[in-house]
XYZ file of C-alpha atoms in Angstrom:
313
model
C 14.300 238.582 -73.158
C 15.486 241.342 -75.544
C 19.306 239.948 -75.498
C 17.567 236.178 -75.944
C 15.954 237.474 -79.087
C 18.634 239.663 -80.382
C 21.598 237.090 -80.316
C 19.753 234.021 -82.510
C 18.773 236.906 -85.018
C 22.458 238.172 -85.535
C 23.474 234.586 -85.459
C 20.985 233.897 -88.285
C 22.170 236.959 -90.189
C 25.877 236.236 -89.917
C 25.424 232.575 -90.923
C 23.303 233.748 -93.981
C 26.073 236.086 -95.005
C 28.859 233.198 -94.402
C 26.941 230.794 -96.551
C 26.703 233.084 -99.272
C 30.368 233.975 -99.209
C 31.372 230.236 -99.153
C 29.014 229.771 -102.370
C 31.280 232.468 -103.821
C 34.756 231.110 -102.825
C 35.342 229.475 -106.038
C 35.348 232.744 -107.849
C 33.352 231.797 -110.726
C 29.391 231.965 -111.360
C 29.579 229.048 -113.541
C 31.923 226.413 -113.741
C 32.990 222.705 -113.959
C 34.353 220.866 -111.104
C 36.146 217.537 -111.208
C 34.433 214.952 -108.767
C 36.363 211.753 -110.023
C 39.083 210.868 -112.231
C 39.450 206.839 -112.101
C 38.396 204.520 -114.720
C 35.107 202.394 -113.869
C 36.892 200.105 -111.360
C 38.264 203.171 -109.355
C 41.300 203.303 -107.244
C 42.214 201.097 -105.348
C 40.847 198.277 -107.821
C 39.236 195.059 -106.893
C 41.552 192.248 -106.767
C 44.804 194.172 -107.536
C 47.753 193.232 -105.699
C 50.150 195.199 -107.688
C 52.168 197.895 -106.258
C 49.925 200.648 -107.486
C 47.227 199.295 -105.222
C 49.331 198.296 -102.495
C 50.486 201.869 -102.205
C 47.171 202.872 -101.062
C 46.606 200.134 -98.612
C 50.158 201.140 -97.117
C 48.800 204.746 -96.934
C 51.273 206.122 -99.462
C 48.383 207.127 -102.093
C 44.989 208.480 -101.726
C 41.773 207.163 -102.961
C 40.472 208.189 -106.451
C 36.909 208.400 -107.418
C 35.358 207.281 -110.607
C 35.256 209.702 -113.335
C 32.686 212.485 -113.233
C 32.296 216.341 -113.723
C 29.991 218.653 -111.776
C 28.596 221.450 -113.370
C 27.651 224.444 -111.171
C 25.884 227.547 -111.869
C 25.747 229.633 -108.496
C 23.950 232.658 -110.234
C 21.046 230.729 -110.894
C 21.487 227.967 -108.037
C 21.605 225.207 -110.123
C 24.018 222.120 -110.391
C 24.222 219.021 -112.853
C 26.548 215.825 -112.722
C 27.877 213.982 -115.679
C 27.903 210.351 -114.929
C 26.254 208.355 -112.317
C 29.235 206.562 -111.037
C 29.345 204.011 -108.169
C 30.770 206.920 -106.114
C 27.661 208.901 -106.789
C 26.513 209.260 -103.200
C 29.785 210.953 -102.059
C 30.023 212.883 -105.359
C 26.692 214.504 -104.924
C 27.712 215.236 -101.209
C 30.836 216.827 -102.680
C 28.663 219.317 -104.842
C 26.496 220.030 -101.978
C 28.931 220.405 -99.286
C 31.818 222.236 -101.340
C 29.822 224.077 -104.071
C 25.930 224.559 -103.789
C 23.542 223.536 -101.529
C 19.971 223.553 -102.472
C 16.572 222.009 -101.868
C 17.119 219.689 -104.803
C 19.684 217.249 -104.719
C 20.622 217.652 -108.339
C 19.040 219.509 -111.240
C 20.017 216.533 -113.777
C 22.145 213.813 -114.564
C 23.888 213.264 -118.059
C 24.938 209.733 -118.904
C 27.613 208.852 -121.411
C 27.027 205.155 -121.727
C 26.043 201.829 -120.197
C 29.418 200.624 -118.710
C 29.433 200.071 -115.038
C 31.287 203.243 -114.072
C 28.916 205.418 -115.841
C 25.639 204.674 -114.968
C 25.271 202.197 -112.060
C 25.181 205.088 -109.409
C 21.499 205.441 -110.444
C 20.942 202.778 -107.583
C 21.358 205.449 -105.108
C 18.232 207.134 -106.291
C 16.187 204.122 -105.501
C 13.632 203.192 -102.873
C 16.661 201.731 -100.804
C 18.290 204.757 -100.714
C 17.456 208.290 -101.683
C 13.923 207.387 -102.768
C 12.757 210.645 -103.969
C 10.959 211.375 -107.156
C 11.471 212.499 -110.810
C 15.222 213.072 -110.683
C 16.130 214.380 -114.406
C 18.365 211.656 -115.982
C 19.530 212.737 -119.648
C 20.178 209.827 -121.894
C 20.597 208.766 -125.317
C 17.598 206.609 -127.230
C 19.381 203.236 -126.515
C 20.356 203.982 -123.073
C 16.793 204.918 -122.460
C 15.511 201.743 -123.626
C 18.359 199.900 -121.760
C 17.025 201.579 -118.205
C 13.472 201.204 -119.321
C 13.721 197.328 -120.097
C 16.063 195.933 -117.734
C 16.043 195.426 -113.968
C 16.704 196.880 -111.408
C 16.916 199.934 -113.429
C 13.366 199.740 -114.714
C 12.107 199.909 -111.251
C 13.831 203.644 -110.923
C 11.345 204.383 -113.932
C 8.294 202.600 -112.952
C 8.443 204.240 -109.285
C 9.499 207.544 -111.052
C 12.426 207.946 -108.654
C 14.183 209.066 -112.273
C 12.693 210.768 -115.030
C 14.341 210.002 -118.246
C 15.043 212.808 -120.809
C 15.898 211.542 -124.204
C 18.898 213.125 -126.081
C 19.487 213.447 -129.595
C 23.201 213.518 -130.980
C 24.538 216.905 -131.896
C 21.157 218.552 -130.561
C 21.758 221.058 -127.930
C 20.060 221.023 -124.448
C 19.573 224.555 -123.132
C 19.928 224.379 -119.452
C 19.278 228.160 -118.846
C 20.741 231.576 -120.254
C 24.128 230.654 -119.297
C 24.767 227.199 -119.869
C 24.008 224.489 -122.637
C 25.051 220.793 -123.233
C 25.513 219.003 -126.536
C 25.760 215.203 -126.795
C 27.646 213.766 -129.694
C 28.412 210.039 -130.669
C 31.792 208.286 -130.210
C 32.983 205.012 -131.151
C 33.113 202.661 -128.201
C 32.141 199.172 -126.803
C 28.183 199.624 -127.268
C 27.143 196.216 -125.946
C 24.041 197.868 -124.051
C 23.774 201.448 -125.384
C 25.386 203.978 -127.486
C 28.180 206.200 -126.292
C 28.487 209.876 -126.335
C 30.850 212.813 -125.219
C 29.659 215.919 -124.292
C 30.225 219.630 -125.158
C 29.421 221.917 -122.274
C 29.195 225.722 -123.034
C 28.910 228.519 -120.762
C 28.962 232.460 -121.512
C 32.672 232.712 -121.655
C 34.165 228.999 -122.263
C 33.401 225.908 -123.245
C 34.604 222.030 -122.661
C 34.645 218.589 -124.358
C 34.096 215.775 -122.140
C 35.078 212.332 -123.710
C 35.820 209.854 -121.031
C 35.549 206.794 -122.958
C 36.490 206.314 -126.935
C 38.034 203.372 -128.691
C 40.539 205.083 -130.921
C 40.612 208.544 -132.164
C 41.115 207.505 -135.953
C 37.681 205.752 -135.513
C 35.777 208.903 -134.734
C 34.199 210.786 -137.728
C 35.264 214.107 -136.298
C 38.803 215.371 -136.126
C 40.107 215.336 -132.396
C 42.678 218.113 -133.047
C 39.874 220.518 -134.787
C 37.573 219.601 -131.819
C 39.925 220.454 -129.103
C 40.888 223.763 -130.977
C 37.325 224.856 -130.856
C 36.868 224.887 -126.967
C 38.860 225.864 -123.958
C 39.100 222.539 -122.242
C 39.060 219.085 -123.361
C 38.712 216.206 -120.715
C 39.961 213.239 -122.733
C 40.241 209.526 -122.506
C 43.433 208.474 -120.701
C 42.634 205.110 -119.639
C 46.053 203.668 -120.181
C 49.464 205.266 -120.590
C 50.659 202.797 -123.265
C 50.531 199.395 -124.896
C 52.711 197.740 -122.314
C 50.720 198.677 -119.323
C 48.652 195.770 -118.736
C 48.848 192.086 -119.977
C 45.469 191.958 -121.491
C 44.511 191.819 -125.199
C 44.019 195.722 -125.821
C 41.254 194.638 -128.347
C 38.950 193.709 -125.538
C 39.278 197.231 -124.148
C 40.301 199.479 -126.714
C 41.119 203.078 -125.806
C 43.606 205.731 -127.181
C 46.902 205.538 -125.401
C 48.030 208.767 -123.474
C 51.188 208.145 -125.841
C 48.932 208.038 -128.894
C 47.176 211.191 -128.038
C 50.264 213.032 -127.490
C 51.737 211.932 -130.639
C 48.732 213.302 -132.375
C 49.235 216.667 -130.622
C 52.991 216.646 -130.962
C 53.190 219.452 -133.882
C 50.413 221.494 -132.231
C 50.994 224.783 -130.521
C 51.519 225.061 -126.688
C 48.312 226.687 -126.203
C 46.626 223.800 -127.965
C 48.337 221.059 -125.833
C 47.165 222.899 -122.654
C 43.601 222.575 -123.581
C 43.986 218.691 -123.099
C 43.038 217.557 -119.802
C 43.630 213.864 -119.043
C 40.824 211.752 -117.345
C 39.443 208.396 -116.772
C 42.677 206.596 -115.605
C 42.952 202.813 -114.978
C 44.382 201.953 -111.686
C 47.714 200.721 -113.445
C 48.370 204.098 -115.243
C 51.193 205.691 -113.616
C 49.957 208.950 -114.554
C 46.980 208.670 -112.271
C 49.413 209.691 -109.373
C 50.449 213.315 -109.593
C 53.941 212.837 -108.617
C 54.871 210.022 -110.959
C 57.892 210.704 -113.427
C 55.629 209.755 -116.464
C 53.120 212.426 -115.494
C 55.647 215.025 -115.068
C 57.209 214.382 -118.311
C 53.947 214.625 -119.878
C 53.069 218.009 -118.093
C 56.479 219.294 -119.238
C 54.944 218.817 -122.813
C 52.218 221.090 -121.981
C 49.452 218.750 -121.427
C 47.377 218.662 -118.229
C 45.703 216.086 -115.707
C 42.384 216.256 -114.298
C 42.493 216.481 -110.402
C 39.543 215.997 -107.939
C 38.591 219.419 -106.764
C 39.855 221.384 -109.687
C 37.281 224.011 -111.038
C 37.360 225.336 -114.508
C 35.408 228.618 -115.350
C 32.679 228.598 -117.935
């Protein structure tokens, strides 16, 4: 009888120690983790019959989740996610299984704008799926109005599945004593809401997150100077260059990677190394880590976001 009681107690103790070690395996107390890197349509892309997606179906390339960052604070046992993508269910599972498991599925969701890859994952919080109450969702005023006044999103609000927290541009949200987040407006195709990027600050380091913007020259701020102020800059890399897709770029304006590289060409290697490209269209060869285009850009000092990469704050 004593043996029977003793074994489970030891087992529980060992499991508890093991879980604590697992939570510490990243090596940082507060950090950003990359949960997705693809443009709204993901990779592989719907209807694509080109070699870029054919390589996936032939087993030569791995699936890529839609652009998202996780923000983890192991010390305070809190976690947040940037963007509610169509892959939100697996991205939240990634946070829980590989970073921090708590009773709360997420401490908050920060949205940038109302394009499909950035907010439609909210559907998973509804009665058909997770169905719990008061998930904090941080949104700008127009985004709040869009979700409140349009179905099916307004059902999430009326049933209190989500709790909308209104943001103001350039006004900082204090998450805890270690972390804070500041939204800022950027020019983009604002059919349904405004578009923001975020500055994420820890006690040691800080990051920019700008997955979508029309062109750098249209922004009231200077991207060179903004990158110099932080340690990491996750920047829009939807298309490599003008030749990538046979479509009028005026319909889907983004800064080409080539344009961003050209802007930073005279900057120091230290500054270039802060740039971490993210939000890749499925046609973008730089989406694939062994492509010659990506390797050439890395040799210039720029970096690329890769799922599961972690960055200390």
